[in-house]
Short mmCIF file of C-alpha atoms and ligand atoms in Angstrom, two decimals:
data_model
loop_
_atom_site.label_atom_id
_atom_site.label_comp_id
_atom_site.label_asym_id
_atom_site.label_seq_id
_atom_site.Cartn_x
_atom_site.Cartn_y
_atom_site.Cartn_z
CA MET A 1 -16.94 16.71 -11.35
CA LYS A 2 -19.26 14.83 -9.14
CA PRO A 3 -18.22 11.73 -7.94
CA LYS A 4 -20.54 8.86 -9.32
CA HIS A 5 -20.28 6.62 -6.29
CA ALA A 6 -23.83 8.05 -5.43
CA GLN A 7 -25.35 5.95 -8.27
CA PRO A 8 -26.13 2.54 -7.92
CA ALA A 9 -23.49 0.57 -10.14
CA ALA A 10 -24.08 -2.96 -10.44
CA PRO A 11 -27.21 -4.76 -9.27
CA GLY A 12 -26.94 -8.18 -7.44
CA PRO A 13 -24.03 -10.07 -6.00
CA ASP A 14 -20.78 -10.20 -7.69
CA PRO A 15 -20.80 -13.42 -10.04
CA TYR A 16 -17.28 -14.35 -9.12
CA PHE A 17 -17.67 -13.57 -5.51
CA PRO A 18 -21.24 -13.88 -4.38
CA ASN A 19 -20.23 -14.02 -0.74
CA SER A 20 -18.50 -10.64 -0.93
CA GLY A 21 -20.31 -7.36 -0.32
CA ASP A 22 -24.07 -6.55 0.10
CA HIS A 23 -25.48 -4.93 -2.96
CA ARG A 24 -28.54 -3.42 -0.75
CA TYR A 25 -26.75 -0.52 0.60
CA ARG A 26 -23.92 1.88 -0.34
CA VAL A 27 -21.01 3.17 1.69
CA HIS A 28 -20.05 6.73 0.91
CA ARG A 29 -17.32 7.22 3.79
CA TYR A 30 -15.21 5.15 6.08
CA GLU A 31 -13.63 6.34 9.11
CA ILE A 32 -10.95 3.78 10.22
CA ALA A 33 -8.73 4.01 13.23
CA LEU A 34 -6.26 1.47 13.64
CA ASP A 35 -3.63 0.76 16.62
CA TYR A 36 -1.16 -1.42 15.43
CA ARG A 37 1.80 -3.44 17.18
CA PRO A 38 4.00 -4.84 14.47
CA GLY A 39 6.01 -7.27 16.92
CA PRO A 40 2.91 -9.32 18.40
CA ASN A 41 0.87 -8.26 15.14
CA ARG A 42 -1.68 -6.91 17.24
CA LEU A 43 -4.56 -4.92 15.86
CA ALA A 44 -7.26 -2.87 18.00
CA ALA A 45 -9.40 -1.10 15.66
CA SER A 46 -12.77 0.71 14.85
CA ALA A 47 -14.45 1.42 11.90
CA ARG A 48 -17.26 4.04 11.15
CA LEU A 49 -19.15 3.53 8.05
CA SER A 50 -21.54 6.17 6.56
CA ALA A 51 -23.76 4.50 4.21
CA VAL A 52 -27.36 4.54 2.51
CA ALA A 53 -29.81 1.56 2.14
CA ASP A 54 -31.16 1.15 -1.32
CA THR A 55 -33.97 -0.85 0.08
CA ALA A 56 -35.64 -1.34 3.27
CA LEU A 57 -33.43 -3.54 5.54
CA SER A 58 -34.02 -5.28 8.70
CA GLU A 59 -30.43 -6.54 8.69
CA PHE A 60 -27.06 -6.04 6.62
CA ALA A 61 -23.85 -7.56 6.03
CA LEU A 62 -20.04 -6.33 6.19
CA ASP A 63 -17.32 -8.35 5.06
CA LEU A 64 -14.82 -8.84 8.01
CA ALA A 65 -12.29 -11.57 8.43
CA GLU A 66 -11.83 -13.33 11.96
CA PHE A 67 -11.52 -10.57 14.82
CA ARG A 68 -12.81 -10.51 18.15
CA ILE A 69 -15.96 -8.01 17.89
CA GLY A 70 -16.31 -5.58 20.50
CA ARG A 71 -19.18 -3.11 20.04
CA VAL A 72 -21.46 -2.77 17.05
CA LEU A 73 -23.62 0.33 16.76
CA VAL A 74 -26.00 1.50 14.01
CA ASP A 75 -26.84 5.22 14.04
CA GLY A 76 -25.13 5.20 17.78
CA LYS A 77 -27.18 2.32 19.19
CA ALA A 78 -26.15 -0.98 20.04
CA ALA A 79 -27.03 -3.48 17.40
CA ARG A 80 -27.30 -7.21 17.40
CA TYR A 81 -25.07 -9.47 15.22
CA THR A 82 -23.49 -12.65 14.14
CA HIS A 83 -20.10 -13.08 12.72
CA ARG A 84 -19.11 -16.20 10.87
CA GLY A 85 -17.62 -17.19 7.46
CA GLY A 86 -16.14 -13.73 6.92
CA LYS A 87 -19.73 -12.13 7.16
CA LEU A 88 -20.63 -9.69 10.18
CA ARG A 89 -24.40 -9.71 10.00
CA ILE A 90 -26.03 -6.66 11.66
CA ARG A 91 -29.61 -6.27 12.87
CA PRO A 92 -30.17 -2.79 13.82
CA ALA A 93 -32.42 -1.82 16.64
CA LYS A 94 -34.61 -0.13 14.39
CA ALA A 95 -35.28 -1.63 10.74
CA LEU A 96 -33.86 0.91 8.03
CA THR A 97 -36.23 2.32 5.67
CA ALA A 98 -35.35 2.30 1.82
CA GLY A 99 -33.23 5.49 1.17
CA ALA A 100 -32.54 6.02 4.91
CA ALA A 101 -29.01 7.29 5.70
CA PHE A 102 -27.08 5.37 8.44
CA THR A 103 -23.85 4.72 10.15
CA ALA A 104 -22.52 1.68 11.34
CA GLU A 105 -19.72 1.27 13.77
CA VAL A 106 -17.63 -1.69 14.59
CA HIS A 107 -14.85 -2.12 17.07
CA TYR A 108 -12.72 -4.98 16.68
CA THR A 109 -9.30 -6.75 17.69
CA GLY A 110 -7.15 -9.42 16.83
CA ASN A 111 -4.17 -10.50 14.88
CA PRO A 112 -4.75 -9.52 11.20
CA ARG A 113 -3.79 -12.18 8.70
CA PRO A 114 -4.21 -12.50 5.04
CA VAL A 115 -7.55 -14.03 3.59
CA ARG A 116 -6.94 -17.33 1.88
CA SER A 117 -7.50 -17.32 -1.83
CA PRO A 118 -6.40 -19.36 -4.84
CA TRP A 119 -3.90 -16.63 -5.62
CA GLY A 120 -2.30 -16.87 -2.23
CA GLY A 121 -2.95 -14.53 0.79
CA LEU A 122 -4.66 -11.24 0.27
CA GLY A 123 -4.86 -8.35 2.35
CA TRP A 124 -3.10 -7.63 5.46
CA GLU A 125 0.64 -9.07 5.50
CA GLU A 126 2.90 -8.96 8.43
CA LEU A 127 6.38 -8.27 7.31
CA THR A 128 9.69 -9.08 9.20
CA GLU A 129 9.42 -5.29 9.93
CA GLY A 130 6.08 -3.64 9.61
CA ALA A 131 3.05 -4.74 7.51
CA LEU A 132 1.52 -3.90 4.07
CA VAL A 133 -2.05 -4.36 2.49
CA ALA A 134 -2.41 -5.59 -0.90
CA SER A 135 -6.04 -6.72 -1.31
CA GLN A 136 -7.17 -7.37 -4.92
CA PRO A 137 -9.52 -8.80 -5.15
CA VAL A 138 -11.26 -9.69 -1.98
CA GLY A 139 -8.51 -9.07 0.72
CA ALA A 140 -9.93 -5.86 2.31
CA PRO A 141 -11.87 -7.67 5.03
CA SER A 142 -8.47 -9.09 6.41
CA TRP A 143 -8.28 -5.69 8.24
CA PHE A 144 -11.44 -3.61 8.16
CA PRO A 145 -15.18 -4.14 7.88
CA CYS A 146 -16.37 -3.21 4.50
CA ASN A 147 -18.98 -3.66 1.70
CA ASP A 148 -16.38 -5.40 -0.39
CA ARG A 149 -17.35 -4.64 -3.81
CA PRO A 150 -15.14 -2.63 -6.28
CA ALA A 151 -18.26 -0.80 -7.51
CA ASP A 152 -19.03 0.47 -3.85
CA LYS A 153 -16.67 3.34 -3.82
CA ALA A 154 -16.35 5.66 -0.95
CA THR A 155 -14.04 8.49 0.80
CA TYR A 156 -11.71 7.11 3.55
CA GLN A 157 -10.19 8.48 6.52
CA VAL A 158 -7.38 6.13 7.76
CA ALA A 159 -5.66 6.97 10.98
CA ILE A 160 -2.88 4.28 12.17
CA THR A 161 -0.97 4.24 15.50
CA THR A 162 1.99 2.53 15.60
CA PRO A 163 5.53 2.54 17.35
CA SER A 164 7.14 5.98 16.35
CA PRO A 165 10.29 4.69 14.61
CA PHE A 166 8.20 3.18 11.49
CA THR A 167 6.94 5.27 8.86
CA VAL A 168 3.24 4.69 7.90
CA LEU A 169 1.61 5.34 4.44
CA SER A 170 -2.01 4.99 3.41
CA GLY A 171 -3.63 6.49 0.35
CA GLY A 172 -4.40 10.24 -0.08
CA ARG A 173 -3.21 13.12 1.72
CA LEU A 174 -1.40 13.02 5.41
CA LEU A 175 -3.41 15.29 7.52
CA THR A 176 -1.86 14.84 10.79
CA ARG A 177 1.07 13.19 12.38
CA THR A 178 0.86 13.32 16.18
CA THR A 179 3.55 11.85 18.46
CA ARG A 180 2.67 10.62 22.04
CA ALA A 181 4.88 8.94 24.19
CA SER A 182 6.57 6.03 22.03
CA SER A 183 3.67 5.98 19.48
CA THR A 184 2.75 7.93 16.47
CA THR A 185 -0.62 8.46 14.74
CA TRP A 186 -0.71 8.99 11.17
CA VAL A 187 -4.13 10.50 9.65
CA TYR A 188 -4.53 10.07 5.98
CA GLU A 189 -7.53 11.50 3.98
CA GLN A 190 -8.50 9.82 0.65
CA SER A 191 -11.01 12.24 -0.72
CA ALA A 192 -11.66 10.45 -3.99
CA PRO A 193 -13.89 7.56 -4.25
CA THR A 194 -12.12 4.37 -3.81
CA SER A 195 -13.09 0.62 -3.87
CA PRO A 196 -12.46 -1.20 -0.58
CA TYR A 197 -9.86 -3.48 -2.35
CA LEU A 198 -7.62 -0.35 -3.30
CA VAL A 199 -7.32 1.01 0.20
CA THR A 200 -3.91 0.32 1.54
CA VAL A 201 -1.58 0.62 4.67
CA SER A 202 2.18 0.41 4.61
CA ILE A 203 4.13 0.21 7.67
CA GLY A 204 7.92 0.07 7.58
CA ASN A 205 11.45 1.72 8.11
CA TYR A 206 11.01 3.73 5.04
CA ARG A 207 12.79 6.80 4.08
CA PRO A 208 10.36 9.11 1.85
CA VAL A 209 12.09 10.01 -1.39
CA PRO A 210 10.69 13.03 -3.39
CA LEU A 211 10.98 11.97 -7.32
CA ALA A 212 11.09 15.26 -8.87
CA ASP A 213 11.46 18.93 -8.05
CA ARG A 214 7.94 20.45 -8.12
CA PRO A 215 6.32 17.96 -10.67
CA ALA A 216 2.85 18.76 -11.51
CA VAL A 217 1.69 15.71 -9.18
CA PRO A 218 3.88 15.06 -6.19
CA GLN A 219 5.43 11.71 -6.34
CA THR A 220 7.20 10.16 -3.53
CA GLY A 221 9.03 6.74 -3.03
CA TYR A 222 8.90 5.22 0.30
CA VAL A 223 12.06 3.12 0.39
CA PRO A 224 14.26 1.20 2.62
CA GLU A 225 17.40 3.34 3.39
CA ARG A 226 19.88 1.18 1.63
CA LEU A 227 17.84 1.03 -1.36
CA VAL A 228 17.29 4.81 -1.71
CA GLY A 229 20.17 5.27 -4.65
CA ASP A 230 18.52 2.18 -6.60
CA PHE A 231 15.08 3.63 -6.38
CA ALA A 232 16.27 7.21 -7.45
CA ARG A 233 17.69 5.69 -10.36
CA ASP A 234 15.23 3.05 -11.45
CA PHE A 235 12.09 5.34 -10.93
CA ALA A 236 13.90 8.38 -12.60
CA ARG A 237 11.67 8.24 -15.55
CA GLN A 238 8.56 8.10 -13.69
CA PRO A 239 7.71 11.94 -13.49
CA ALA A 240 8.02 11.97 -17.54
CA MET A 241 5.71 8.87 -17.54
CA MET A 242 3.21 10.86 -15.29
CA THR A 243 3.61 13.72 -17.90
CA TYR A 244 2.94 11.49 -20.88
CA PHE A 245 0.05 9.48 -19.47
CA SER A 246 -1.40 12.72 -18.15
CA GLU A 247 -1.44 13.69 -21.91
CA VAL A 248 -2.82 10.73 -23.24
CA PHE A 249 -5.18 9.67 -20.63
CA GLY A 250 -6.31 12.97 -19.24
CA PRO A 251 -5.14 14.69 -15.99
CA TYR A 252 -4.01 12.28 -13.34
CA PRO A 253 -7.32 11.61 -11.25
CA PHE A 254 -5.61 11.90 -7.66
CA GLY A 255 -3.60 14.48 -5.61
CA GLU A 256 -0.70 12.58 -5.37
CA TYR A 257 1.06 9.21 -6.09
CA ALA A 258 3.32 7.28 -3.70
CA VAL A 259 5.47 4.22 -4.42
CA VAL A 260 6.55 1.81 -1.78
CA VAL A 261 9.27 -0.40 -2.02
CA ALA A 262 8.62 -3.05 0.55
CA ASP A 263 11.63 -4.43 2.12
CA GLU A 264 10.71 -8.01 0.80
CA GLU A 265 10.48 -9.94 -2.48
CA LEU A 266 7.02 -9.66 -3.88
CA ASP A 267 5.52 -11.83 -6.80
CA VAL A 268 4.03 -8.68 -8.58
CA PRO A 269 3.72 -5.26 -7.80
CA VAL A 270 0.38 -4.29 -6.58
CA GLU A 271 -1.91 -1.08 -7.17
CA ALA A 272 -4.01 0.71 -4.72
CA GLN A 273 -5.61 4.21 -4.69
CA GLY A 274 -2.72 6.62 -5.34
CA VAL A 275 -0.27 4.15 -4.00
CA ALA A 276 1.76 1.31 -5.73
CA THR A 277 3.55 -1.47 -3.93
CA PHE A 278 6.71 -2.87 -5.30
CA GLY A 279 9.18 -5.50 -3.93
CA THR A 280 13.03 -5.34 -3.76
CA ASN A 281 13.00 -7.77 -6.78
CA HIS A 282 11.58 -5.03 -8.79
CA LEU A 283 14.57 -2.81 -8.64
CA GLY A 284 17.36 -3.25 -10.97
CA GLY A 285 16.09 -1.55 -14.19
CA GLY A 286 15.49 -2.71 -17.70
CA TRP A 287 12.61 -3.00 -19.66
CA GLU A 288 10.97 -6.01 -17.78
CA ARG A 289 10.96 -3.57 -14.64
CA GLU A 290 10.19 -0.34 -16.33
CA ARG A 291 7.12 -1.66 -17.90
CA LEU A 292 5.71 -2.61 -14.13
CA ILE A 293 6.24 1.12 -13.15
CA ALA A 294 4.14 2.19 -16.28
CA HIS A 295 1.60 -0.67 -15.53
CA GLU A 296 0.94 0.28 -11.84
CA LEU A 297 0.90 4.14 -12.84
CA ALA A 298 -1.58 3.33 -15.42
CA HIS A 299 -3.90 1.51 -13.05
CA GLN A 300 -4.55 4.92 -11.31
CA TRP A 301 -6.73 5.73 -14.25
CA PHE A 302 -7.71 2.62 -15.33
CA GLY A 303 -9.04 0.35 -12.39
CA ASN A 304 -8.62 3.02 -9.86
CA SER A 305 -10.42 6.13 -11.09
CA VAL A 306 -12.40 4.08 -13.91
CA SER A 307 -13.46 1.27 -11.76
CA ILE A 308 -15.17 -1.92 -12.93
CA ALA A 309 -18.78 -2.85 -12.03
CA ASP A 310 -17.92 -6.47 -11.07
CA TRP A 311 -14.83 -8.69 -11.56
CA ARG A 312 -15.96 -10.06 -14.68
CA HIS A 313 -14.82 -7.09 -16.16
CA ILE A 314 -11.27 -7.13 -14.98
CA TRP A 315 -9.66 -7.15 -18.48
CA LEU A 316 -10.77 -3.19 -18.66
CA ASN A 317 -8.50 -2.62 -15.75
CA GLU A 318 -5.48 -5.11 -17.02
CA GLY A 319 -5.98 -4.56 -20.83
CA PHE A 320 -5.69 -0.83 -20.49
CA ALA A 321 -2.49 -1.27 -17.80
CA LYS A 322 -0.82 -3.43 -20.64
CA TYR A 323 -1.37 -1.26 -23.47
CA ALA A 324 -0.06 1.78 -21.41
CA GLU A 325 3.06 -0.36 -21.00
CA TRP A 326 3.26 -0.58 -24.60
CA LEU A 327 2.50 3.08 -25.43
CA TRP A 328 5.19 3.97 -22.85
CA SER A 329 7.73 1.85 -24.84
CA GLU A 330 6.36 3.36 -28.13
CA HIS A 331 6.81 6.97 -26.85
CA THR A 332 10.41 6.59 -25.49
CA GLY A 333 11.82 5.19 -28.80
CA GLY A 334 11.34 1.71 -27.74
CA PRO A 335 9.45 -0.88 -29.88
CA ALA A 336 6.15 0.57 -31.16
CA ALA A 337 3.02 -0.83 -29.52
CA ALA A 338 2.51 -2.77 -32.87
CA VAL A 339 5.62 -4.72 -32.14
CA HIS A 340 4.54 -5.49 -28.61
CA ALA A 341 1.05 -6.51 -29.98
CA ALA A 342 2.63 -8.86 -32.47
CA ALA A 343 4.70 -10.58 -29.74
CA ALA A 344 1.75 -10.87 -27.52
CA HIS A 345 -0.15 -12.50 -30.42
CA ARG A 346 2.65 -15.13 -31.09
CA LEU A 347 2.80 -15.99 -27.46
CA LEU A 348 -1.02 -16.39 -27.30
CA ALA A 349 -1.28 -18.21 -30.24
CA GLY A 350 1.03 -20.96 -28.75
CA LEU A 351 -1.24 -21.22 -25.85
CA PRO A 352 -4.79 -22.80 -25.14
CA GLN A 353 -7.44 -20.77 -26.41
CA ASP A 354 -10.03 -21.29 -23.76
CA LEU A 355 -10.05 -17.81 -22.18
CA ARG A 356 -13.28 -15.72 -22.77
CA LEU A 357 -11.83 -12.20 -22.18
CA GLY A 358 -15.15 -10.59 -21.29
CA ASP A 359 -15.88 -13.16 -18.46
CA PRO A 360 -12.98 -15.23 -17.81
CA GLY A 361 -14.36 -16.86 -14.67
CA ARG A 362 -12.67 -16.52 -11.29
CA ARG A 363 -10.16 -19.35 -12.23
CA LEU A 364 -8.54 -17.29 -15.00
CA MET A 365 -9.24 -13.73 -13.94
CA PHE A 366 -5.51 -13.17 -13.23
CA ASP A 367 -4.23 -15.43 -15.88
CA ASP A 368 -1.19 -13.87 -18.08
CA ARG A 369 -3.44 -14.51 -21.39
CA LEU A 370 -5.97 -12.25 -19.98
CA TYR A 371 -3.38 -9.07 -19.75
CA GLN A 372 -1.83 -9.99 -23.23
CA ARG A 373 -5.19 -10.43 -24.90
CA GLY A 374 -6.60 -7.22 -23.12
CA GLY A 375 -3.63 -5.25 -24.60
CA LEU A 376 -4.40 -6.76 -27.77
CA VAL A 377 -8.13 -5.73 -27.52
CA VAL A 378 -7.03 -1.90 -27.04
CA HIS A 379 -4.70 -2.20 -29.75
CA ALA A 380 -7.46 -3.73 -32.16
CA LEU A 381 -9.55 -0.55 -31.14
CA ARG A 382 -6.75 1.60 -31.97
CA ARG A 383 -6.52 0.13 -35.46
CA ALA A 384 -10.21 0.41 -35.83
CA LEU A 385 -10.46 3.96 -34.83
CA GLY A 386 -7.03 5.41 -36.38
CA ASP A 387 -4.65 7.19 -34.11
CA ASP A 388 -6.69 10.36 -33.91
CA ALA A 389 -9.87 9.07 -32.98
CA PHE A 390 -8.44 6.34 -30.63
CA PHE A 391 -6.29 8.90 -28.72
CA ALA A 392 -9.52 11.00 -28.21
CA MET A 393 -11.47 7.93 -27.28
CA LEU A 394 -8.94 7.00 -24.77
CA ARG A 395 -8.66 10.05 -23.17
CA ASP A 396 -12.52 10.65 -22.92
CA TRP A 397 -13.00 7.23 -21.54
CA ALA A 398 -11.02 8.20 -18.64
CA GLY A 399 -12.51 11.59 -18.49
CA VAL A 400 -16.33 10.80 -18.69
CA ASN A 401 -15.81 7.82 -16.40
CA ARG A 402 -13.33 9.63 -13.84
CA HIS A 403 -14.10 8.24 -10.34
CA GLY A 404 -16.93 6.23 -11.84
CA VAL A 405 -17.92 2.60 -12.60
CA VAL A 406 -17.91 0.85 -15.98
CA ALA A 407 -18.51 -2.56 -17.73
CA THR A 408 -17.35 -3.88 -21.05
CA ALA A 409 -20.77 -2.71 -22.83
CA ASP A 410 -19.94 0.87 -21.68
CA LEU A 411 -16.65 0.73 -23.54
CA LEU A 412 -18.37 -0.67 -26.70
CA ALA A 413 -20.99 2.28 -26.71
CA HIS A 414 -18.14 4.67 -25.76
CA ALA A 415 -15.84 3.77 -28.27
CA SER A 416 -18.60 3.44 -31.07
CA ARG A 417 -18.94 7.37 -31.04
CA TYR A 418 -15.55 7.60 -32.43
CA THR A 419 -16.05 5.69 -35.72
CA THR A 420 -18.79 4.93 -38.36
CA ALA A 421 -17.85 1.34 -38.44
CA PRO A 422 -19.58 -1.04 -36.30
CA LEU A 423 -17.43 -2.07 -33.38
CA GLY A 424 -19.73 -5.18 -32.24
CA PRO A 425 -18.03 -7.72 -34.33
CA LEU A 426 -14.67 -6.77 -32.80
CA PHE A 427 -15.78 -6.90 -29.41
CA GLU A 428 -17.53 -10.07 -30.19
CA ALA A 429 -14.53 -11.75 -31.53
CA TRP A 430 -12.02 -10.47 -28.85
CA LEU A 431 -14.16 -10.63 -25.70
CA GLU A 432 -16.80 -13.29 -26.36
CA GLN A 433 -15.22 -15.99 -28.29
CA PRO A 434 -12.18 -17.94 -27.02
CA GLU A 435 -10.34 -18.44 -30.08
CA LEU A 436 -7.73 -15.91 -30.76
CA PRO A 437 -8.49 -13.41 -33.85
CA PRO A 438 -6.10 -12.20 -36.15
CA LEU A 439 -3.64 -9.89 -35.12
CA PRO A 440 -5.08 -6.51 -35.58
CA GLU A 441 -2.23 -5.27 -37.83
CA LEU A 442 -1.75 -3.99 -41.43
CA PRO A 443 1.03 -4.09 -43.76
CA ALA A 444 3.55 -1.32 -43.21
CA LEU A 445 2.68 1.66 -45.41
CA PRO A 446 4.66 4.78 -45.78
CA GLY A 447 3.75 7.28 -43.15
CA ASP A 448 3.24 4.77 -40.56
CA GLU A 449 5.61 5.97 -38.17
CA PRO A 450 5.94 3.97 -34.88
CA SER A 451 5.22 6.86 -32.72
CA GLY A 452 3.19 8.88 -35.31
CA ARG A 453 -0.50 9.67 -34.87
CA SER A 454 -1.17 9.96 -38.72
CA GLY A 455 -4.01 7.43 -38.59
CA VAL A 456 -2.94 6.27 -41.80
CA LEU A 457 -3.61 2.63 -40.97
CA GLY A 458 -6.48 3.41 -39.00
CA ARG A 459 -8.29 5.20 -41.77
CA LEU A 460 -8.04 1.77 -43.89
CA GLY A 461 -10.05 0.35 -41.05
CA TRP A 462 -10.05 -2.54 -39.25
CA PHE A 463 -12.71 -4.29 -41.37
CA ARG A 464 -11.45 -4.93 -44.72
ZN1 LIG B 1 -2.29 -4.94 -13.27
#
C-alpha cells in the first residue's frame, strides 16, 4: 500500500506541544549519522532531511536540543540559523516556494541528554554501559534535528559508529556493519513511515537471541548475556502472540520485531518502530509482565503503523494496546476480556472522574485511567458491534490506516460502517464526558463463551 505520509495529516501546531514541530513542511526521509563515544557521552553527528514545503517559506524550524551547531545547509548551500529554546530556525539563502522539495543538512556535536518533561527525562539516555532512546512524546530532539510531530512520518537511515565491543540496534533492517580500527559502524534502514518519537537507538553489551525458528516475522531479543535464559523463558510465547495478533489485527506492519532488555530497571517498557525496550525488572514472568509484552507488541499496529494526528488522540494508541492485553488473556485461556473490562471499570469507578478521554490534556495524557478507560471503549465497541463485526472492524482499521495517520473522528466513521446502530452516543459518553458510563456488559447468556465469536451479546446490541 502507498504510504500515506505524503498527505498532509494535521493542520496547525499540536495543541499539547505547540512548541514542537513545524506544520508548514513535511519530511519524507532522514539520513542520520552518529559517532558516539559512550564513556564521555560524546556525540558528533549529522542529519540530512529531505522535505517538501507546503507553503512558501522564507524560514522554517527544526526541533533540536542543546548541541553545538556546525554547518547548516539547505539544498547544499550554507544557510543562516538561530538556535535557542530547542528550536533551530533556519533561513535558506533562497526562500522556498510552496510545493518545493528541499534538503536540510545539520552538523552538530555535544553531550546528548534527556529532554526534561513532567514525565521525567525523554529521549537519549546514557546508561552505565551504552545508551538508549525512549522519546515518547517529545524526546526525539535530544539526539537528532527533526520535525517533531507524530503525524510527520518519514523513512530513516541511521548509521551509528561506536566502539566495537558494543552491540547497536536501531529500527528496521541492518544494512551493513563495518569495523575499522576499534570502531564499528552499524547502518540501519527503516523503510516504513515512522514518527520521530518512534526512532530509537540502543547501544549496549547485548547478545542477539532469535526467538523462534523461522517465524513469519523475524523476532530477536537483545539481551545482557547473564539474562539470556530468563529472556528465552519469559518471551517464549511472543511468537505465538505475533501469530495471534497478525490474525486479529492483520499482517504485522513491519519487516521485523526486536526486543531490547536494557541492563537497567525501567519504569515502563517503551515502544519504538519495530522495537520495544524493556528493563531487567520486566523479566520474571507472570501475567503482569506478560501483559506488557502483549501491550508493546500491539503498539506496532496501534500507534506505530496507525499513528495519531496529534497527541489529543493518544487514547487510540493506549486503548487498543490495553485491549490487546485483554484479548491475549482471553485467547490463551486466561480471564476473558469482559472480566478484565469489569475489573478496569471497578477500578475507575473508585477514582476521580475528571478525565476526558478524547482530549485528556497534556497533564493526564499518560494517566493510568486513560489506559483503562481506553480499553473499555474498545470493549464497548465490541459489545455494540458483536464479535464478528467487531473483529472485522478491528482488522480493517489497522489495514486501511496501515502506515497512516488517524484521529478519533476517523474511528467513529470507520466503526459506523459495521453497524446500523448509531455509535455517536457511545463515543460521546466514553470520549467526551468525564463521567464513567456503565460497564459495557450484558448478563451472561448461553453461548457467551469467553473466547467465542458468536456475537450473541453483540446482536442484542449496546443500546437497549
Ligand atoms: Zn502503551
